[in-house]
Coordinates of C-alpha atoms and ligand atoms in Angstrom, one line a residue:
M144 CA 204.1 60.8 332.1
Y145 CA 201.8 63.4 333.5
L146 CA 201.7 66.3 335.9
S147 CA 199.2 65.6 338.6
R148 CA 199.6 68.6 340.7
L149 CA 201.3 72.0 340.5
L150 CA 201.7 74.7 343.1
L151 CA 202.6 78.2 342.0
N152 CA 203.7 80.6 344.7
N153 CA 204.7 84.2 344.0
Y154 CA 205.2 83.0 340.5
R155 CA 204.7 86.0 338.1
N156 CA 201.1 87.0 338.4
Y157 CA 200.2 83.9 340.5
I158 CA 200.0 84.6 344.3
R159 CA 199.4 81.1 345.5
E160 CA 197.6 78.7 343.2
E161 CA 197.1 75.0 343.2
F162 CA 196.4 73.3 339.9
T163 CA 195.4 69.7 339.4
P164 CA 195.5 69.1 335.7
H165 CA 193.8 66.3 333.8
S166 CA 196.1 63.4 332.8
H167 CA 195.2 63.9 329.1
L168 CA 193.9 67.0 327.4
N169 CA 193.8 70.3 329.3
L170 CA 192.1 73.1 327.3
I171 CA 193.0 76.4 329.0
Q172 CA 191.1 79.5 328.0
G173 CA 191.7 83.0 329.2
E174 CA 191.8 86.6 328.0
N175 CA 195.1 88.3 327.2
A176 CA 197.5 88.9 330.1
Q177 CA 195.8 86.5 332.6
G178 CA 198.5 84.0 333.1
K179 CA 198.2 81.3 330.4
S180 CA 201.8 81.6 329.2
N181 CA 203.1 82.0 332.7
L182 CA 201.5 78.7 333.6
L183 CA 203.1 76.8 330.8
E184 CA 206.4 78.5 331.5
A185 CA 206.2 77.2 335.1
I186 CA 205.7 73.6 333.8
F187 CA 208.6 74.0 331.4
L188 CA 210.8 75.4 334.2
L189 CA 210.1 72.3 336.3
G190 CA 211.3 70.1 333.5
M191 CA 214.3 72.1 332.1
G192 CA 215.4 74.2 335.1
K193 CA 215.1 77.4 333.2
S194 CA 212.5 79.6 331.5
P195 CA 211.9 79.0 327.8
F196 CA 212.1 82.7 327.2
N197 CA 215.5 83.0 328.9
A198 CA 213.9 85.1 331.6
R199 CA 216.0 85.5 334.7
S200 CA 214.7 84.0 337.9
R201 CA 214.4 87.4 339.5
E202 CA 212.1 88.5 336.7
I203 CA 209.8 85.6 337.4
I204 CA 209.4 86.4 341.1
R205 CA 206.1 88.2 341.6
W206 CA 206.6 91.9 341.7
G207 CA 207.2 93.2 345.2
E208 CA 208.1 89.7 346.6
G209 CA 211.4 88.2 347.6
W210 CA 211.1 84.7 346.2
F211 CA 209.0 82.3 344.2
R212 CA 208.3 78.6 344.7
L213 CA 207.1 75.9 342.4
E214 CA 206.0 72.4 343.4
G215 CA 205.2 69.7 340.8
Q216 CA 204.1 66.2 341.3
V217 CA 204.6 64.0 338.2
E218 CA 203.3 60.4 337.7
R219 CA 205.7 58.4 335.5
R220 CA 205.0 54.9 334.3
D221 CA 206.7 53.2 337.2
H222 CA 207.2 55.9 339.8
S223 CA 206.0 59.3 341.0
L224 CA 208.2 62.2 341.4
K225 CA 208.0 65.4 343.4
V226 CA 210.1 68.4 342.5
E227 CA 210.3 71.6 344.5
L228 CA 212.1 74.7 343.3
V229 CA 212.6 77.9 345.2
Y230 CA 214.3 81.0 343.8
K231 CA 215.2 84.0 345.9
K232 CA 215.9 87.5 344.9
D233 CA 219.5 87.3 346.0
G234 CA 220.1 84.5 343.5
V235 CA 219.9 81.6 345.9
R236 CA 218.2 78.5 344.5
E237 CA 216.9 75.6 346.4
M238 CA 215.8 72.4 344.8
T239 CA 214.5 69.1 346.2
I240 CA 213.6 66.0 344.3
N241 CA 211.5 63.6 346.2
G242 CA 212.4 65.5 349.4
Q243 CA 216.1 65.2 348.8
R244 CA 218.2 68.4 348.4
E245 CA 220.0 68.6 345.1
D246 CA 222.5 71.4 344.2
N247 CA 223.0 70.9 340.6
I248 CA 220.3 71.8 338.1
S249 CA 221.4 69.0 335.8
Q250 CA 219.9 66.6 338.3
L251 CA 216.5 67.8 337.1
L252 CA 217.0 67.1 333.4
G253 CA 215.2 64.1 332.0
R254 CA 212.9 63.6 334.9
I255 CA 210.0 65.7 333.6
N256 CA 210.1 65.7 329.8
V257 CA 208.4 68.7 328.2
V258 CA 207.9 70.0 324.7
L259 CA 206.8 73.6 324.4
F260 CA 205.3 74.8 321.2
S261 CA 204.7 78.6 320.9
P262 CA 204.1 80.9 317.9
E263 CA 207.8 81.7 317.9
D264 CA 208.5 78.1 316.9
L265 CA 206.6 78.7 313.6
Q266 CA 209.7 80.7 312.8
L267 CA 211.9 77.6 312.8
L268 CA 212.4 77.9 309.1
K269 CA 212.3 81.7 308.6
G270 CA 214.5 82.5 311.6
G271 CA 218.2 82.3 312.0
P272 CA 220.3 79.1 312.8
A273 CA 220.3 79.9 316.6
L274 CA 216.6 78.9 316.7
R275 CA 217.4 75.6 315.0
R276 CA 220.3 74.8 317.3
R277 CA 218.1 75.6 320.3
Y278 CA 215.5 73.2 318.8
L279 CA 218.1 70.4 318.9
D280 CA 219.6 71.4 322.3
L281 CA 216.4 71.4 324.2
Q282 CA 215.6 67.9 323.1
L283 CA 219.0 66.5 323.6
C284 CA 219.5 68.0 327.1
Q285 CA 216.4 66.1 328.2
I286 CA 217.5 62.8 326.7
S287 CA 221.2 62.9 327.6
P288 CA 222.6 64.5 330.7
R289 CA 226.0 64.2 329.1
Y290 CA 224.9 66.5 326.3
F291 CA 224.0 69.1 328.8
Y292 CA 227.4 68.8 330.4
Y293 CA 229.1 69.1 327.0
L294 CA 227.2 72.3 326.2
Q295 CA 228.2 73.9 329.5
Q296 CA 231.8 72.9 328.9
Y297 CA 231.8 74.1 325.4
R298 CA 230.5 77.5 326.3
R299 CA 233.3 77.9 328.7
I300 CA 235.9 76.8 326.2
I301 CA 234.7 79.2 323.5
Q302 CA 234.9 82.1 326.0
Q303 CA 238.4 81.2 327.1
R304 CA 239.6 80.6 323.6
N305 CA 238.1 83.8 322.3
M306 CA 239.8 85.7 325.1
L307 CA 243.1 84.1 324.2
L308 CA 242.7 84.9 320.5
K309 CA 242.4 88.6 321.5
D310 CA 245.5 88.3 323.8
I311 CA 247.6 86.8 321.0
R312 CA 247.1 89.9 319.0
F313 CA 249.2 91.7 321.5
D314 CA 251.5 88.9 322.5
H315 CA 252.4 86.6 319.6
L316 CA 254.5 84.3 321.7
R317 CA 251.4 82.8 323.3
E318 CA 250.1 81.5 320.0
G319 CA 251.7 78.1 319.6
E320 CA 251.5 76.8 323.2
D321 CA 248.3 78.1 324.6
L322 CA 246.1 77.9 321.6
S323 CA 246.8 74.3 321.0
V324 CA 245.6 73.5 324.5
W325 CA 242.2 75.1 323.8
D326 CA 242.1 73.6 320.4
R327 CA 242.3 70.1 321.9
Q328 CA 239.5 70.8 324.3
L329 CA 237.4 72.5 321.6
I330 CA 237.7 69.5 319.4
Q331 CA 237.1 67.0 322.1
V332 CA 234.0 68.5 323.6
G333 CA 232.8 69.8 320.2
T334 CA 233.0 66.4 318.7
G335 CA 230.7 65.1 321.5
I336 CA 228.1 67.7 320.7
I337 CA 228.3 67.1 316.9
Y338 CA 228.0 63.4 317.3
K339 CA 224.9 63.7 319.4
R340 CA 223.3 66.2 317.1
Q341 CA 224.0 64.0 314.1
G342 CA 222.3 61.1 315.9
A343 CA 219.3 63.2 316.8
V344 CA 218.7 64.6 313.3
S345 CA 219.0 61.1 311.8
K346 CA 216.0 60.1 314.0
L347 CA 214.1 63.3 313.7
A348 CA 214.4 63.5 309.9
P349 CA 212.2 60.6 309.0
L350 CA 209.6 61.4 311.6
A351 CA 209.3 65.0 310.5
A352 CA 209.2 63.9 306.8
E353 CA 206.3 61.6 307.4
L354 CA 204.3 64.2 309.4
H355 CA 204.9 66.8 306.7
K356 CA 203.9 64.4 303.9
K357 CA 200.6 63.6 305.7
M358 CA 199.9 67.2 306.5
S359 CA 200.5 68.3 302.9
G360 CA 198.2 65.5 301.6
G361 CA 201.1 63.6 300.2
R362 CA 202.2 66.4 297.9
E363 CA 205.4 67.5 299.7
E364 CA 208.6 65.9 300.7
L365 CA 210.5 67.5 303.6
T366 CA 214.2 66.7 303.9
V367 CA 215.9 67.5 307.1
A368 CA 219.7 67.3 307.4
Y369 CA 222.3 68.3 309.9
R370 CA 224.8 70.9 308.7
P371 CA 227.7 71.1 311.1
S372 CA 229.8 74.2 310.6
I373 CA 233.0 72.0 310.3
S374 CA 231.4 70.7 307.1
G375 CA 231.2 67.1 305.9
R376 CA 228.2 65.1 305.2
G377 CA 226.7 61.8 306.1
E378 CA 227.0 59.8 309.3
R379 CA 230.5 60.0 310.8
S380 CA 232.2 58.3 313.7
P381 CA 233.5 60.4 316.6
E382 CA 237.0 59.8 315.3
E383 CA 236.1 61.0 311.8
I384 CA 234.4 64.1 313.2
A385 CA 237.4 64.9 315.4
A386 CA 239.7 64.6 312.4
D387 CA 237.5 66.8 310.2
F388 CA 237.3 69.3 313.1
Q389 CA 241.1 69.4 313.4
R390 CA 241.5 70.0 309.6
A391 CA 238.8 72.7 309.5
L392 CA 240.3 74.5 312.5
A393 CA 243.7 74.5 310.9
A394 CA 242.2 76.0 307.7
V395 CA 240.7 78.9 309.5
R396 CA 243.6 79.6 311.8
G397 CA 244.8 82.7 310.0
D398 CA 241.3 84.2 309.9
E399 CA 240.7 83.4 313.5
L400 CA 243.8 85.3 314.6
K401 CA 242.8 88.2 312.5
R402 CA 239.2 88.3 313.6
Q403 CA 239.8 87.1 317.2
F404 CA 237.0 84.7 317.7
T405 CA 236.3 81.0 317.2
M406 CA 234.9 80.8 313.8
I407 CA 233.8 77.1 313.5
G408 CA 232.3 74.5 315.8
P409 CA 228.9 73.5 317.1
H410 CA 228.1 77.1 318.0
R411 CA 227.7 77.8 314.3
D412 CA 225.9 74.6 313.3
D413 CA 222.6 74.6 311.4
I414 CA 219.9 72.3 310.1
S415 CA 219.0 72.4 306.4
L416 CA 215.3 72.0 305.5
Y417 CA 214.4 71.2 301.9
I418 CA 210.8 71.0 300.6
N419 CA 210.5 69.1 297.4
G420 CA 214.2 69.4 296.8
R421 CA 214.4 73.2 297.3
D422 CA 215.6 75.2 300.3
G423 CA 212.5 75.7 302.3
R424 CA 214.0 78.6 304.1
K425 CA 214.5 80.6 300.9
Y426 CA 211.8 79.3 298.6
G427 CA 209.1 77.9 300.9
S428 CA 205.7 79.6 300.9
Q429 CA 204.4 80.8 304.3
G430 CA 202.1 77.8 304.5
Q431 CA 204.9 75.3 303.6
Q432 CA 207.2 76.9 306.2
R433 CA 204.5 76.5 308.8
T434 CA 203.8 73.0 307.9
A435 CA 207.5 72.1 308.2
A436 CA 207.8 73.9 311.5
L437 CA 204.8 72.0 312.8
S438 CA 206.2 68.7 311.6
L439 CA 209.5 69.4 313.3
K440 CA 207.8 70.2 316.6
L441 CA 205.6 67.1 316.5
A442 CA 208.6 65.0 315.5
E443 CA 210.3 66.3 318.6
T444 CA 207.5 64.8 320.7
L445 CA 207.8 61.4 319.0
Y446 CA 211.6 61.4 319.3
I447 CA 211.6 62.1 323.0
E448 CA 208.9 59.4 323.5
E449 CA 211.0 57.0 321.5
E450 CA 214.1 57.7 323.6
M451 CA 212.5 57.9 327.0
G452 CA 209.9 55.3 326.6
E453 CA 207.2 57.7 327.7
H454 CA 205.3 60.5 326.1
P455 CA 206.5 64.0 327.1
I456 CA 204.2 66.6 328.5
L457 CA 203.2 68.8 325.6
L458 CA 202.7 72.5 326.0
L459 CA 200.9 74.3 323.2
D460 CA 200.9 78.0 324.0
D461 CA 198.5 79.9 321.9
I462 CA 199.4 78.3 318.6
M463 CA 196.0 77.1 317.6
S464 CA 194.8 80.6 316.7
E465 CA 197.9 80.8 314.4
L466 CA 196.9 77.8 312.4
D467 CA 194.2 77.2 309.8
S468 CA 191.5 74.6 310.5
R469 CA 193.2 71.8 308.6
R470 CA 196.5 72.2 310.5
R471 CA 194.7 72.7 313.7
Q472 CA 192.9 69.4 313.2
F473 CA 196.1 67.8 312.4
V474 CA 197.6 68.9 315.7
F475 CA 194.5 67.7 317.5
D476 CA 194.7 64.3 315.9
G477 CA 198.4 64.1 316.5
V478 CA 198.1 64.7 320.2
Q479 CA 194.8 62.8 321.0
G480 CA 195.2 59.9 323.4
K481 CA 199.0 60.3 323.3
G482 CA 199.6 61.6 326.8
Q483 CA 199.2 64.9 328.7
V484 CA 198.7 68.0 326.6
F485 CA 198.1 71.6 327.6
I486 CA 196.5 73.9 325.0
T487 CA 196.1 77.5 325.8
G488 CA 194.1 80.1 323.8
T489 CA 191.9 83.1 324.1
E490 CA 189.0 81.4 322.3
G491 CA 189.0 78.0 323.9
D492 CA 189.1 74.9 321.7
E493 CA 186.4 72.2 321.4
F494 CA 186.9 68.7 322.5
S495 CA 186.7 66.1 319.7
P496 CA 184.3 63.3 320.4
G497 CA 185.8 60.6 322.6
T498 CA 188.5 62.8 324.0
R499 CA 189.4 62.7 327.7
G500 CA 190.2 66.0 329.3
R501 CA 189.0 69.0 331.1
R502 CA 188.5 72.7 330.4
Y503 CA 190.0 75.4 332.5
H504 CA 189.6 79.1 332.7
I505 CA 192.4 81.5 333.8
S506 CA 191.6 85.0 335.1
Q507 CA 194.1 87.2 336.9
G508 CA 196.3 84.4 338.0
R509 CA 193.4 82.2 339.2
I510 CA 192.8 78.8 337.5
L511 CA 189.1 77.7 337.5
E512 CA 188.2 74.2 336.7
G513 CA 185.5 73.8 334.2
W514 CA 183.6 71.2 332.2
S515 CA 185.0 67.7 331.4
P516 CA 183.7 65.2 328.9
D517 CA 184.9 62.3 331.1
Ligands
ATP762 N1 207.2 88.9 337.8 C1 205.9 89.2 337.6 N2 205.1 89.6 338.7 C2 203.8 89.9 338.5 N3 203.2 89.8 337.3 C3 203.9 89.5 336.2 C4 205.3 89.2 336.3 N4 205.8 88.9 335.1 C5 204.7 89.0 334.3 N5 203.6 89.3 334.9 C6 202.3 89.6 334.4 O1 201.6 88.4 334.2 C7 200.5 88.7 333.3 C8 200.1 87.4 332.5 O2 201.1 87.1 331.6 P1 200.9 85.9 330.6 O3 202.1 86.1 329.6 O4 200.8 84.6 331.3 O5 199.6 86.2 329.8 P2 198.7 85.3 328.8 O6 197.5 84.9 329.6 O7 199.6 84.3 328.2 O8 198.3 86.4 327.8 P3 198.3 86.4 326.1 O9 197.0 85.9 325.7 O10 198.4 87.9 325.8 O11 199.5 85.7 325.7 C9 200.9 89.8 332.5 O12 200.0 90.9 332.7 C10 202.3 90.2 333.0 O13 202.5 91.6 333.0
MG763 MG1 200.5 84.1 326.3

């Protein structure tokens, strides 16, 4: 699939800009603070319904204005799609898909698949588990609307359950009856999330391992495994997961009452990453950690392609300058001829021979079309 047209209106530093990207490689060059990341953020927002940086909609509205508007036209294999999003300062959101009003943002998910890769993702190994959960969540939400629904539900359940755990401290009578109601929901929805994550990791792991092996010249083995906080290893059925969840919850009950928060569940999951049999997070060199992070991100692209039957739109924000020439070449080779790719940078990369694409220059929220080898 590819984005054929984008309109940015009062979007961050863009006043009103129409952009008609190339269906393959888009090399976008611009000095600092000209609007490169903002452009990729806008494309991500059209796919995911939210900013990748967790920015609030009102922060995105161009300073001094009351609303922003995005329009995107996407060509998929068998149909085209037009999405319009308007956010107003007062919090009102309007969305239309192919001219039809939609109220729920979940209607958007899965229609425009995007993978964003920014320097922050190079922290996938070094950073905390939240980054790795997010890595899984962003993919799964695009592939499975049900997963998005589970996540929303789960967040609410955790909030309510934590509140109750606090209440129980002052009123012990509520413990037995009320908590068991929330336990049931926690287990039911949590099991849905765990089962989906388990499935995703089992597909991502071999893809990432193969990429990592290639990138390290066959010297390194990357092992990716899902580590749910309720413990347990290997592939499990939903029934087995629910039973394990129940047991684990019973085991921490006393602690939970003392500490007044939900101590186990998908909100505390992690992914383990081993390089040549050792924990890459603790023992990996900088270079190994980067290679593994890169492999995980490229694996994400392949996984979404496998699940959706089409290559997602790849957004590479300023990562080339962070990579050495060997890894840069690897990324270039990996994305060539695959689908639509946006690569931003202050230097501007070179087209490899035979590549289809176009060069763009961004300056103060204006996008100028440049040279194309086509
Ligand atoms: N709501 C807003 N209204 C107007 N301008 C904004 C808004 N939010 C951010 N900006 C400005 O947009 C400009 C461009 O930001 P952006 O992050 O896209 O730069 P960039 O080209 O990616 O730069 P860098 O190379 O440093 O990453 C910045 O100067 C920023 O201050
Ligand atoms: Mg930037």
